[in-house]
mmCIF file of C-alpha atoms and ligand atoms in Angstrom:
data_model
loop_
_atom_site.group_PDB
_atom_site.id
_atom_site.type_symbol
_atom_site.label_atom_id
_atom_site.label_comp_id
_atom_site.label_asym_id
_atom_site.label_seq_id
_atom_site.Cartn_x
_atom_site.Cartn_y
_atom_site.Cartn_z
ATOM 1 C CA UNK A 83 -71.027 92.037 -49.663
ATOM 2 C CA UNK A 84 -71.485 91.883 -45.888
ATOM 3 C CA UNK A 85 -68.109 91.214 -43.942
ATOM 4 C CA UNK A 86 -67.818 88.091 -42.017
ATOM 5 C CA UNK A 87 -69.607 87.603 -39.459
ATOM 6 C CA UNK A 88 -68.832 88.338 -35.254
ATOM 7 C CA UNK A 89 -69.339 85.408 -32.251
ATOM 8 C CA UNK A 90 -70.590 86.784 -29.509
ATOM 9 C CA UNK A 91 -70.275 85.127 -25.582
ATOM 10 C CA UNK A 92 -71.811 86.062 -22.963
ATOM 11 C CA UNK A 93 -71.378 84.506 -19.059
ATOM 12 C CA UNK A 94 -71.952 87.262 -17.097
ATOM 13 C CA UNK A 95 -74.645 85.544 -14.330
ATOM 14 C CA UNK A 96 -75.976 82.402 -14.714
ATOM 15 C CA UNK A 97 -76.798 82.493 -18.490
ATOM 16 C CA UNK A 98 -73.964 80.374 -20.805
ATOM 17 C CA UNK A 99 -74.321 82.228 -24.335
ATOM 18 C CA UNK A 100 -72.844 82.045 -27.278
ATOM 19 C CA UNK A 101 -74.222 83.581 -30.614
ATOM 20 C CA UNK A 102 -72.925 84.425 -34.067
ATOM 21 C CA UNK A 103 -74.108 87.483 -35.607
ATOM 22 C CA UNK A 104 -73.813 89.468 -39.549
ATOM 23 C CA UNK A 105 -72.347 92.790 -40.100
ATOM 24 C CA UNK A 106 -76.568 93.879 -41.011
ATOM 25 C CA UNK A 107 -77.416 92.538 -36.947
ATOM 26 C CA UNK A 108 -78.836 88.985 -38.550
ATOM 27 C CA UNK A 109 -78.685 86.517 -35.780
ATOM 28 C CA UNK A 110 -77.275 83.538 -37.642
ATOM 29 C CA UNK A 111 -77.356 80.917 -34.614
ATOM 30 C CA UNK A 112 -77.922 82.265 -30.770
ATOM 31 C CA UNK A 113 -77.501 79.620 -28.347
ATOM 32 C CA UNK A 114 -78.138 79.950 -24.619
ATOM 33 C CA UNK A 115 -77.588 77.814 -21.339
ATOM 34 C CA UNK A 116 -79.002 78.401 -17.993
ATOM 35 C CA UNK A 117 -78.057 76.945 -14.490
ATOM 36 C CA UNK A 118 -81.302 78.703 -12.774
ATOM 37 C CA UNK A 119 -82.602 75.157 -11.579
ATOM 38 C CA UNK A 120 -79.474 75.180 -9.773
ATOM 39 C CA UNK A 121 -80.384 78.187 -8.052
ATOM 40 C CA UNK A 122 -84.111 77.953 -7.290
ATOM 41 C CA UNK A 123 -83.811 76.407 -4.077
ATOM 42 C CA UNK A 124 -81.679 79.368 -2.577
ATOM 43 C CA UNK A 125 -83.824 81.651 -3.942
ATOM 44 C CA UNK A 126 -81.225 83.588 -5.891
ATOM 45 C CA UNK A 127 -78.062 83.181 -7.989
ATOM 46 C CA UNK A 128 -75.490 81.615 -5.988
ATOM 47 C CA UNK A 129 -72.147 82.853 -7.544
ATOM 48 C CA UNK A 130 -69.891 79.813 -7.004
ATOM 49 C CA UNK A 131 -72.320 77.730 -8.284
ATOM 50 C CA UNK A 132 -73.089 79.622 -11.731
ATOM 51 C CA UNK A 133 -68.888 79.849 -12.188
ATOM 52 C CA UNK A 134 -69.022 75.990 -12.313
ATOM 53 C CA UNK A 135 -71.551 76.371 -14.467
ATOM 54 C CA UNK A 136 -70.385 78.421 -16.640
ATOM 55 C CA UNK A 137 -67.140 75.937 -16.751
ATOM 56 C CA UNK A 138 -69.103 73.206 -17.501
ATOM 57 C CA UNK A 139 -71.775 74.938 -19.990
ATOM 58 C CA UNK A 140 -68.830 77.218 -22.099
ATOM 59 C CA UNK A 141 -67.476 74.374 -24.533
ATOM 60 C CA UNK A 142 -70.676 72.682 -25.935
ATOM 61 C CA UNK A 143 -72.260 76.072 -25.946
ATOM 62 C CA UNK A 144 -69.717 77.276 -28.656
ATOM 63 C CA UNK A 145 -69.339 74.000 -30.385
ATOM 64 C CA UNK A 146 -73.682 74.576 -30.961
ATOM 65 C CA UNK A 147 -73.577 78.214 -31.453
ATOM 66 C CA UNK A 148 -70.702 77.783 -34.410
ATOM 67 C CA UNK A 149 -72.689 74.770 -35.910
ATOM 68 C CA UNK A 150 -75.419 75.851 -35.651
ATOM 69 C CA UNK A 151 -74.121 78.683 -37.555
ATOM 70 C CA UNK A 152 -72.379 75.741 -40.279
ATOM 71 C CA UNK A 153 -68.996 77.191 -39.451
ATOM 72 C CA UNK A 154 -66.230 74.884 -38.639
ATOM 73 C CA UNK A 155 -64.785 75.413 -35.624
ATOM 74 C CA UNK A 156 -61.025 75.112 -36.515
ATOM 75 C CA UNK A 157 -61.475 78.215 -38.709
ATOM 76 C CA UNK A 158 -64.734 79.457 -38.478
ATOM 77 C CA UNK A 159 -63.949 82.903 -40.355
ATOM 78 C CA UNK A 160 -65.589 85.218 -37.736
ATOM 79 C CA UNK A 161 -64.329 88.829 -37.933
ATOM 80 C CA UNK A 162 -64.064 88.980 -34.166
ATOM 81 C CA UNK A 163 -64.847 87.774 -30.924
ATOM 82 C CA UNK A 164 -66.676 89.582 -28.665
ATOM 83 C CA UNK A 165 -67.457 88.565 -25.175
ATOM 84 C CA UNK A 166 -68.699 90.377 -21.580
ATOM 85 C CA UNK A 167 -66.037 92.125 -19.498
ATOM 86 C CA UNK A 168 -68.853 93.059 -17.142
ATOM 87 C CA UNK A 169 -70.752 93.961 -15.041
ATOM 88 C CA UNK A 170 -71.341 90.445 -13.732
ATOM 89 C CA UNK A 171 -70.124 87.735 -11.524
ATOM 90 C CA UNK A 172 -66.471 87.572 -11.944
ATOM 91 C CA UNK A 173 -66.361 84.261 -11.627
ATOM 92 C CA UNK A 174 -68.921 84.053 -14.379
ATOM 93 C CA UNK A 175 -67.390 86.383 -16.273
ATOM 94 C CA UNK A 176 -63.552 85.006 -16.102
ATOM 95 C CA UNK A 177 -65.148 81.741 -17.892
ATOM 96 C CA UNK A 178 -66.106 83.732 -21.546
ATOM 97 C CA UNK A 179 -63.447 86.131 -21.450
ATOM 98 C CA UNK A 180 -61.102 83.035 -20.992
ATOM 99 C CA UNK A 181 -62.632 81.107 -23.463
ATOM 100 C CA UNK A 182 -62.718 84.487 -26.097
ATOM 101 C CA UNK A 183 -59.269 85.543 -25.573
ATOM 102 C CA UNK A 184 -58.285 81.328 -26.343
ATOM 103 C CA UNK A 185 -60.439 81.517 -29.277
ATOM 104 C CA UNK A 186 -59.525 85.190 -30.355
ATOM 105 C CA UNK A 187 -56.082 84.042 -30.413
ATOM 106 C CA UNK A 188 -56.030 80.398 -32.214
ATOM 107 C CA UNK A 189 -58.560 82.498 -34.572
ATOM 108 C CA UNK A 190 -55.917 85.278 -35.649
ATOM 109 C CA UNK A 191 -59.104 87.655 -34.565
ATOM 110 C CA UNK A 192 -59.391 90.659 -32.665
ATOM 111 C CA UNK A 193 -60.879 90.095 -29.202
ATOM 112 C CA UNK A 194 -63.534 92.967 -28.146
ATOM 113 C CA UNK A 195 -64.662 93.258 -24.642
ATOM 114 C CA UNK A 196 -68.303 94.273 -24.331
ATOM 115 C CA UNK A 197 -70.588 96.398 -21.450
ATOM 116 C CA UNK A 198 -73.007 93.810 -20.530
ATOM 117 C CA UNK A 199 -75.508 96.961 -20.421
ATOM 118 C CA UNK A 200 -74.583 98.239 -23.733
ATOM 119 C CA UNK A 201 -75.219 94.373 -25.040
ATOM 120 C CA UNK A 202 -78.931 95.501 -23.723
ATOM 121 C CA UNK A 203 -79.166 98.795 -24.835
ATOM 122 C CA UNK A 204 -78.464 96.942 -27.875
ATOM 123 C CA UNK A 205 -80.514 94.760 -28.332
ATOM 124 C CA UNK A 206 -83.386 96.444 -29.969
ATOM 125 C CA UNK A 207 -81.453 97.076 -32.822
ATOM 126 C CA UNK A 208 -81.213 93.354 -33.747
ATOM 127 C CA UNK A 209 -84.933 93.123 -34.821
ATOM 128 C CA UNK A 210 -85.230 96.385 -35.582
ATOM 129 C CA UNK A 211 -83.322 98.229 -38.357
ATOM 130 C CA UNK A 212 -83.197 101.805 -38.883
ATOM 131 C CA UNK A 213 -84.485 102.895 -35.696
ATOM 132 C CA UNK A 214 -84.756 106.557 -35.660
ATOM 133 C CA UNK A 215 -82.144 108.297 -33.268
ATOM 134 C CA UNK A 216 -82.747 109.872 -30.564
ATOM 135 C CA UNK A 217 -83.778 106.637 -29.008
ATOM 136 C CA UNK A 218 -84.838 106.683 -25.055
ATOM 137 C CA UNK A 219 -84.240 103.234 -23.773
ATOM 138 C CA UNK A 220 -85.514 101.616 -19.944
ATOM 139 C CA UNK A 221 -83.045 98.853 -19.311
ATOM 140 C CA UNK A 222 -84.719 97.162 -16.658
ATOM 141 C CA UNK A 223 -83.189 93.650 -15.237
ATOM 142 C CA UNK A 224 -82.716 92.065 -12.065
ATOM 143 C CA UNK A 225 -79.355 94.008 -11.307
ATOM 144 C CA UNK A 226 -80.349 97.535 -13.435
ATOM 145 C CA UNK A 227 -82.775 100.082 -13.693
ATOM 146 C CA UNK A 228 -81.613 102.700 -16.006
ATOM 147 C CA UNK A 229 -83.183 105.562 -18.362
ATOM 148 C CA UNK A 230 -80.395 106.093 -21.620
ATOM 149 C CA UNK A 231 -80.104 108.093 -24.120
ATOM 150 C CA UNK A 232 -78.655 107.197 -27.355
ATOM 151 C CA UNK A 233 -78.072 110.814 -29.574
ATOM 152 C CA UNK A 234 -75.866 109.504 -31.695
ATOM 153 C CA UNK A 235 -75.056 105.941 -32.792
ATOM 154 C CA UNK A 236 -74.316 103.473 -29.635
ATOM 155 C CA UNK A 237 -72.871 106.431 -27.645
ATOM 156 C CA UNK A 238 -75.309 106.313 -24.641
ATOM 157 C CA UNK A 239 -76.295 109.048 -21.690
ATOM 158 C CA UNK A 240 -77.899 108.146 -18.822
ATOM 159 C CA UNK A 241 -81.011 109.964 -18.104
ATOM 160 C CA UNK A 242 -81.902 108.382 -14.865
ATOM 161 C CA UNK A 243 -81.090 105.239 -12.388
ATOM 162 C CA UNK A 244 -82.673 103.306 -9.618
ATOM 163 C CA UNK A 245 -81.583 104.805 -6.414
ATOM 164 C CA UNK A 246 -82.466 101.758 -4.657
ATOM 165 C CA UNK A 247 -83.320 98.331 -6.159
ATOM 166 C CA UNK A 248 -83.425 97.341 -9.249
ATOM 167 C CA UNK A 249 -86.743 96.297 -10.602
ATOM 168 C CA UNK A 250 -86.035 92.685 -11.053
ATOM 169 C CA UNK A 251 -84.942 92.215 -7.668
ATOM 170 C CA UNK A 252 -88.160 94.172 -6.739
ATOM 171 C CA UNK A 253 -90.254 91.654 -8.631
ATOM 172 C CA UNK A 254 -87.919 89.253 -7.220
ATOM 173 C CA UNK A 255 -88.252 90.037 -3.210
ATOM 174 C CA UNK A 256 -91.969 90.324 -3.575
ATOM 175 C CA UNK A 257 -92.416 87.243 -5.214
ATOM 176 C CA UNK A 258 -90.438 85.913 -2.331
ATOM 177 C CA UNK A 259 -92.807 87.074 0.065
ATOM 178 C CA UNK A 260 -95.690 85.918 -2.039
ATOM 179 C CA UNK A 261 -94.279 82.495 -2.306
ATOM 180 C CA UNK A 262 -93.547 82.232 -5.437
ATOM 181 C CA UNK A 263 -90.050 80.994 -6.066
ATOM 182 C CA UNK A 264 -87.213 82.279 -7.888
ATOM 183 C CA UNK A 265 -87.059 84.227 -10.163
ATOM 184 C CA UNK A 266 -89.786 85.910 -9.377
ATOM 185 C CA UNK A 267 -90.681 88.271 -12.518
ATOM 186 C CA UNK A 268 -91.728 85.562 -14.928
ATOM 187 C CA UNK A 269 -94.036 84.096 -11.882
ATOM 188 C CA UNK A 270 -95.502 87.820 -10.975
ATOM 189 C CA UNK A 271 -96.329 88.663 -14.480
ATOM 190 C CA UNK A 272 -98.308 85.170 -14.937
ATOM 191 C CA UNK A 273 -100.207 85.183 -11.150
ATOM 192 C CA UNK A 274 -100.932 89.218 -12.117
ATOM 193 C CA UNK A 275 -103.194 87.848 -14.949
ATOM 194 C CA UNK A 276 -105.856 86.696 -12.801
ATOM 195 C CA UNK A 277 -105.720 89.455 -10.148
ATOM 196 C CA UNK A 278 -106.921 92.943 -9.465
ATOM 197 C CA UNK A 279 -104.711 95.444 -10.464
ATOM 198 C CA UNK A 280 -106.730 98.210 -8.592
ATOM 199 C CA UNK A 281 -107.396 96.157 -5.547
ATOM 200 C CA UNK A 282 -104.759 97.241 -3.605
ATOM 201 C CA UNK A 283 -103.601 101.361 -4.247
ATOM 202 C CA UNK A 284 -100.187 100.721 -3.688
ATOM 203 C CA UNK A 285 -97.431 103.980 -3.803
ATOM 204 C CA UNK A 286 -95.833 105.091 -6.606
ATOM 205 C CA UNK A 287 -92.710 106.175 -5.048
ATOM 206 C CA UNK A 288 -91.302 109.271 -7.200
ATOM 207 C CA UNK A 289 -93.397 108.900 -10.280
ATOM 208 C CA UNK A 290 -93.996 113.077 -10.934
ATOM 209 C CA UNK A 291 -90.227 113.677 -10.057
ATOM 210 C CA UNK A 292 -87.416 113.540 -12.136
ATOM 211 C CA UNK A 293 -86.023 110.579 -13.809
ATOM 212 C CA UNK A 294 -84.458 108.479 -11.303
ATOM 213 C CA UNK A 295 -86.448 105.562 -9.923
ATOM 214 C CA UNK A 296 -86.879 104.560 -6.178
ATOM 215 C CA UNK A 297 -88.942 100.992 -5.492
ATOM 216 C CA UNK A 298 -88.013 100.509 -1.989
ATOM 217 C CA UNK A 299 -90.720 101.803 -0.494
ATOM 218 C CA UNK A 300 -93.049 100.009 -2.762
ATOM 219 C CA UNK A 301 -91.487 97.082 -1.743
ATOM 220 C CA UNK A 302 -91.991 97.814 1.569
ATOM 221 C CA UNK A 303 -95.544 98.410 1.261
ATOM 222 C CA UNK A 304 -96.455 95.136 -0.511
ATOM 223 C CA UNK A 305 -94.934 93.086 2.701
ATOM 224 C CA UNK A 306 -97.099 95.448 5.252
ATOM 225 C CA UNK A 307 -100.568 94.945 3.107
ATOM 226 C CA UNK A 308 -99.184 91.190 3.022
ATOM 227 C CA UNK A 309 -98.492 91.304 6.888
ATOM 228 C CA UNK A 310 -101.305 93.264 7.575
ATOM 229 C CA UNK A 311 -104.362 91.235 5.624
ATOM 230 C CA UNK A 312 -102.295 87.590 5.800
ATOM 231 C CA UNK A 313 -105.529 86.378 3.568
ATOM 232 C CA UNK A 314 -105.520 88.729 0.854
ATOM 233 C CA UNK A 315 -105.762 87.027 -2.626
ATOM 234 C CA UNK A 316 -102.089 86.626 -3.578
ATOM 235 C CA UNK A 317 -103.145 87.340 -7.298
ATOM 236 C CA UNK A 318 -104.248 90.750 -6.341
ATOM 237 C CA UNK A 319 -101.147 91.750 -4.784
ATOM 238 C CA UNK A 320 -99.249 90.422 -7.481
ATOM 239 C CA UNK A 321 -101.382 92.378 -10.294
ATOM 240 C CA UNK A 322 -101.412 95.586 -7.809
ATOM 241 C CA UNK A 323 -97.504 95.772 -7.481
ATOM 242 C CA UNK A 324 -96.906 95.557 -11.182
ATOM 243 C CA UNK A 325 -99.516 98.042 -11.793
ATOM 244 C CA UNK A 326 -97.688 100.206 -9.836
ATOM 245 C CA UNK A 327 -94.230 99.183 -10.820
ATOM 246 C CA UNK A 328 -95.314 99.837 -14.571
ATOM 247 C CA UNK A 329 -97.290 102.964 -13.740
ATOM 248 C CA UNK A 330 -94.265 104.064 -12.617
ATOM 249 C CA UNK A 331 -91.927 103.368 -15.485
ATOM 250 C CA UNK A 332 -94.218 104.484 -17.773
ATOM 251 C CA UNK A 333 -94.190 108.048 -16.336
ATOM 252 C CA UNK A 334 -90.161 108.223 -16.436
ATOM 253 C CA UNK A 335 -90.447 107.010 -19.909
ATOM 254 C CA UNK A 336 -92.934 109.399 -20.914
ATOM 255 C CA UNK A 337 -90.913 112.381 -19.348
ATOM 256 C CA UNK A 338 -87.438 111.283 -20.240
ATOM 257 C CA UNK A 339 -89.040 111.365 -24.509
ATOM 258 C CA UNK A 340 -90.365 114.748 -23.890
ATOM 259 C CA UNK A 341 -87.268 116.212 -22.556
ATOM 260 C CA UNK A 342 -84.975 114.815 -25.207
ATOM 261 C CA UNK A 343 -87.746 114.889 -28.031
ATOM 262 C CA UNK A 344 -86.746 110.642 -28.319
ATOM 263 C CA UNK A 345 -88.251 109.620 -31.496
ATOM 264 C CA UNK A 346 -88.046 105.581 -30.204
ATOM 265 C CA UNK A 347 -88.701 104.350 -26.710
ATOM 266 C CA UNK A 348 -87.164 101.047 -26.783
ATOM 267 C CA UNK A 349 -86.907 98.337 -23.792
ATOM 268 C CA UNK A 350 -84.154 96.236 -22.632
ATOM 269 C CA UNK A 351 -83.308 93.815 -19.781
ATOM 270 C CA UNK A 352 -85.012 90.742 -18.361
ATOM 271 C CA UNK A 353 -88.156 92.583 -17.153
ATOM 272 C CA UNK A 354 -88.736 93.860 -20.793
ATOM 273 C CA UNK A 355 -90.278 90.755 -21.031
ATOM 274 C CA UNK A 356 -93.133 91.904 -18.679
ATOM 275 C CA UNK A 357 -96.475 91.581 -20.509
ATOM 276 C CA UNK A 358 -98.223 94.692 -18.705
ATOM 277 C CA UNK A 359 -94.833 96.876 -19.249
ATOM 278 C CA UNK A 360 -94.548 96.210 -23.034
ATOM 279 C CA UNK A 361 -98.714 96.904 -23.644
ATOM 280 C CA UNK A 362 -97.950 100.442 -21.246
ATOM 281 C CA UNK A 363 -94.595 100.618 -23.766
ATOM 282 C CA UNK A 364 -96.591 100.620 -26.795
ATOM 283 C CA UNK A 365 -99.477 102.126 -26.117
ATOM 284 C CA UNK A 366 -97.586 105.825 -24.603
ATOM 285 C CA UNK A 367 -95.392 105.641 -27.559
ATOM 286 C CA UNK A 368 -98.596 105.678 -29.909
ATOM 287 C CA UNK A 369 -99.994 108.124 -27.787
ATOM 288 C CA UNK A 370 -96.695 109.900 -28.136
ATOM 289 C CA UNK A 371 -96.583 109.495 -32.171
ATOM 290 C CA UNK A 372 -93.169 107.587 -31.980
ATOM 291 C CA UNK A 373 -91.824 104.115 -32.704
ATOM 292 C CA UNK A 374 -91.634 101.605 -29.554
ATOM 293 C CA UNK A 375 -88.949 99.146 -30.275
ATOM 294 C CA UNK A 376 -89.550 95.829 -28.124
ATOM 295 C CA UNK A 377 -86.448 93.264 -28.104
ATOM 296 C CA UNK A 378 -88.505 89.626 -28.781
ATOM 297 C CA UNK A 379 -88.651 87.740 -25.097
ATOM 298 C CA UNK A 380 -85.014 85.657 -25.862
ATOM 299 C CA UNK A 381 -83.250 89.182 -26.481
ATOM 300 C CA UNK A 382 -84.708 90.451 -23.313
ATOM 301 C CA UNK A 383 -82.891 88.187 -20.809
ATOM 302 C CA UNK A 384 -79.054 87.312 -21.261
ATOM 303 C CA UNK A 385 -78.211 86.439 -24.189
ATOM 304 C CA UNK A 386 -74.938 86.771 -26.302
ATOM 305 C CA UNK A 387 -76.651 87.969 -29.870
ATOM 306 C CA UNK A 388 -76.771 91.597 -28.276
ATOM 307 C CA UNK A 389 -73.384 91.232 -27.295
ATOM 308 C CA UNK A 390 -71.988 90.019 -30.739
ATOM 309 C CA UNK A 391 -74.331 93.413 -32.072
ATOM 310 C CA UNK A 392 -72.342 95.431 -29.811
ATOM 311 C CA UNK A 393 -68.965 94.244 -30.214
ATOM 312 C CA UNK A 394 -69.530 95.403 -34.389
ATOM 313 C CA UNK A 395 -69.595 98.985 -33.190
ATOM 314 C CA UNK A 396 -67.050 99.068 -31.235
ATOM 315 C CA UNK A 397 -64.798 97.274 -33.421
ATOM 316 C CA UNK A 398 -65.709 99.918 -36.212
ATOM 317 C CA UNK A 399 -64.143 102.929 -33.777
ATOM 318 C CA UNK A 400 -61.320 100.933 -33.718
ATOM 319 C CA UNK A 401 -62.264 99.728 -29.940
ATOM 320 C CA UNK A 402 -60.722 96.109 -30.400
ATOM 321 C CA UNK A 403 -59.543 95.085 -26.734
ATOM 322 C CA UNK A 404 -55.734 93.812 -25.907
ATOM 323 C CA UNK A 405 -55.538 90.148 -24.808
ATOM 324 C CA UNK A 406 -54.447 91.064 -21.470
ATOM 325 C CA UNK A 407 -57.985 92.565 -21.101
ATOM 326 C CA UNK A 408 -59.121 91.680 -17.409
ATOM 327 C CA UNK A 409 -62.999 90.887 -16.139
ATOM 328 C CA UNK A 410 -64.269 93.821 -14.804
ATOM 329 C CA UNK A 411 -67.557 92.827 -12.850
ATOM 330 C CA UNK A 412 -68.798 96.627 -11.357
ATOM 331 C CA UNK A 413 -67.645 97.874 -14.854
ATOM 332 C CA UNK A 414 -70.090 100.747 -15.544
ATOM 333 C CA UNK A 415 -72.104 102.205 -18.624
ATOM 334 C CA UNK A 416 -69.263 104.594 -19.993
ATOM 335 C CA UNK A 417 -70.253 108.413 -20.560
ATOM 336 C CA UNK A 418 -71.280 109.456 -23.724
HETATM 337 O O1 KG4 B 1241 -81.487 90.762 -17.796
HETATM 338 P P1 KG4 B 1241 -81.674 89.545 -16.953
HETATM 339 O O2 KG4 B 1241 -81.922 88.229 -17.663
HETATM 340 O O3 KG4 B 1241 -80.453 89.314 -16.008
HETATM 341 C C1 KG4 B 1241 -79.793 90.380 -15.406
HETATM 342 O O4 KG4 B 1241 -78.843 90.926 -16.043
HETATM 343 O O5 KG4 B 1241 -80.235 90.726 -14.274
HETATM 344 O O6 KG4 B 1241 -82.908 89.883 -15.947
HETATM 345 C C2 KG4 B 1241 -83.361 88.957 -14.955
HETATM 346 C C3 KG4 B 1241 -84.512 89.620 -14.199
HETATM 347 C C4 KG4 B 1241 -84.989 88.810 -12.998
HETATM 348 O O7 KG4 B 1241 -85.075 89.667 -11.873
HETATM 349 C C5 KG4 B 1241 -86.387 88.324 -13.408
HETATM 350 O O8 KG4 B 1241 -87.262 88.170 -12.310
HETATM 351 C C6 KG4 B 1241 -86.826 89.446 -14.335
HETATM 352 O O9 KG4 B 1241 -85.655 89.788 -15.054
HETATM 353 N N1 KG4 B 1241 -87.880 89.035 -15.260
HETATM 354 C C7 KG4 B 1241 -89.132 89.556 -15.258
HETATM 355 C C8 KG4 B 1241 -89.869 88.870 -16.247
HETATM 356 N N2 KG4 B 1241 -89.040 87.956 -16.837
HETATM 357 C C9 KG4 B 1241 -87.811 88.081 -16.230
HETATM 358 N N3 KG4 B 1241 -89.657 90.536 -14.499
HETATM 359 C C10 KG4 B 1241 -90.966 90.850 -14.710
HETATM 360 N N4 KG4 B 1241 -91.748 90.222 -15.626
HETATM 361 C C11 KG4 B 1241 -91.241 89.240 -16.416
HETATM 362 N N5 KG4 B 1241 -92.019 88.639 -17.313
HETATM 363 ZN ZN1 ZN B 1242 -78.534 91.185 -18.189
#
């Protein structure tokens, strides 16, 4: 018989999430809440205004997750509650880990506090069972670029880093210039569709070196041929810079599974969602003979199913969190 079940909350940006997860990674009810139409017309999260959010959001967010998950609220029978202790927005943050360490302790359950990056490093696990270790995985979202290796179960290396932005704000600045809105990933991946990606040879900043990633320069480039050719069909540039964004990505990938001899490439993070960088996912891992594990579009972006995954893990090592656990938003991905 499975043990009972973990909630999971996540409010580490401007996502509200609350999700209740099995012992086996079944997502019994995931429930998320966004306050990006707040944000939209500043062009980026604006932390103040995503920590009243997250006020506002947290209570009917739980009160769906748990019945959506037919568990009554007053004793719900959760093992655990595990919620984000970062990296985030601490005013974001402060909101779930308030609301978990409340709940944890009216509950009688152990509180665990959960790496938002482990949540999705995670995350490919909760659609996929039995992946086969080692696992290589590109957590790519609009704070993170990262390469990780994960030996053993959940105990991750990294392999490689942005040394300059992350690839979501890359997609995000670009999009910027293009005119686009915010956030700009979803509306880059959709113009890129009817564009060019070989109209415009843009650089692919470090793609035969090493594992770390550098997209600075790229960015760069696309404002100068922007600057430079005003008139320039904006769908080209957009399907350009993701070709070489991806083209990019793809090479780390592909270098960071031979070195380790990965058996699964997996993807995590809000640009796992891309369309062009899951077909380049699959199609080097079938040229590579190995399993590509691809987190379903809601587990890509924030969401607190990946967290609840998590938290099972750690609470198995005995990795239950005191209740005088703090935020910690420039927490980091802890060494293998
Ligand atoms: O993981 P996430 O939801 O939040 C962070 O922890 O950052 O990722 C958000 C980022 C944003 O930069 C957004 O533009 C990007 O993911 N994104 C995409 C796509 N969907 C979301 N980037 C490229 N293509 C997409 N389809
Ligand atoms: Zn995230």
């Amino acid at each position: 018989m499975l043990a009972a079940p973990i909630l999971g909350i996540e409010t580490s940006c401007d996502e509200t999430a609350a999700a209740v997860v099995t012992e086996d990674l079944g997502v019994v009810s995931s429930v998320v809440e966004s306050s990006i139409a707040l944000h939209v017309r500043f062009g980026g999260v604006v932390p103040e205004l995503a920590g009243r959010a997250q006020v506002d959001s947290i209570a009917p967010v739980l009160e769906r997750a748990l019945g959506d998950a037919g568990l009554d609220p007053h004793r719900p029978g959760v093992r655990a509650v595990a919620v984000t202790k970062g990296p985030g927005l601490v005013g974001s943050l402060l909101v779930g880990v308030s609301a978990a360490k409340a709940l944890a302790l009216a509950w009688g359950v152990p509180l665990v506090g959960v790496n938002h990056l482990e949540g999705h490093l995670v995350a490919a696990h909760l659609e996929h069972a039995c992946l086969e270790l080692p696992i290589v995985t590109l957590l790519v979202s609009g704070g993170h670029t990262m390469l990780v290796l994960e030996r053993t179960p959940r105990s991750f290396e990294l392999l490689g880093a942005t040394i300059d932005d992350a690839v979501g704000e890359a997609y995000d600045k670009v999009a910027r210039y293009l005119g686009l809105g915010y956030p700009g990933g979803p509306a880059i991946d959709a113009m890129s569709t009817s564009g060019d990606p070989a109209a415009i040879r843009f650089p692919r900043p470090l793609r035969d070196v090493g594992l770390d990633v550098s997209l600075s320069g790229l960015k760069t480039a696309v404002v100068r041929a922007i600057d430079k050719a005003p008139y320039t069909s904006a769908a080209d540039v957009a399907a350009s810079f993701q070709a070489a964004v991806v083209d990019v990505l793809v090479a780390k990938c592909e270098r960071a599974v031979e070195l380790t001899g990965a058996r699964t490439l997996a993807l995590g993070g809000g640009v796992a969602a891309n369309s062009r960088l899951r077909a380049a996912i699959i199609e080097l891992s079938t040229h590579l003979g190995i399993r590509a594990a691809l987190p379903s579009l809601p587990y890509c972006t924030d969401n607190a199913a990946m967290i609840a995954a998590a938290g099972f893990h750690l609470l198995d090592r005995g990795l239950a969190s005191p209740l005088s656990m703090s935020a910690d938003p420039s927490l980091r991905l802890a060494a293998a």
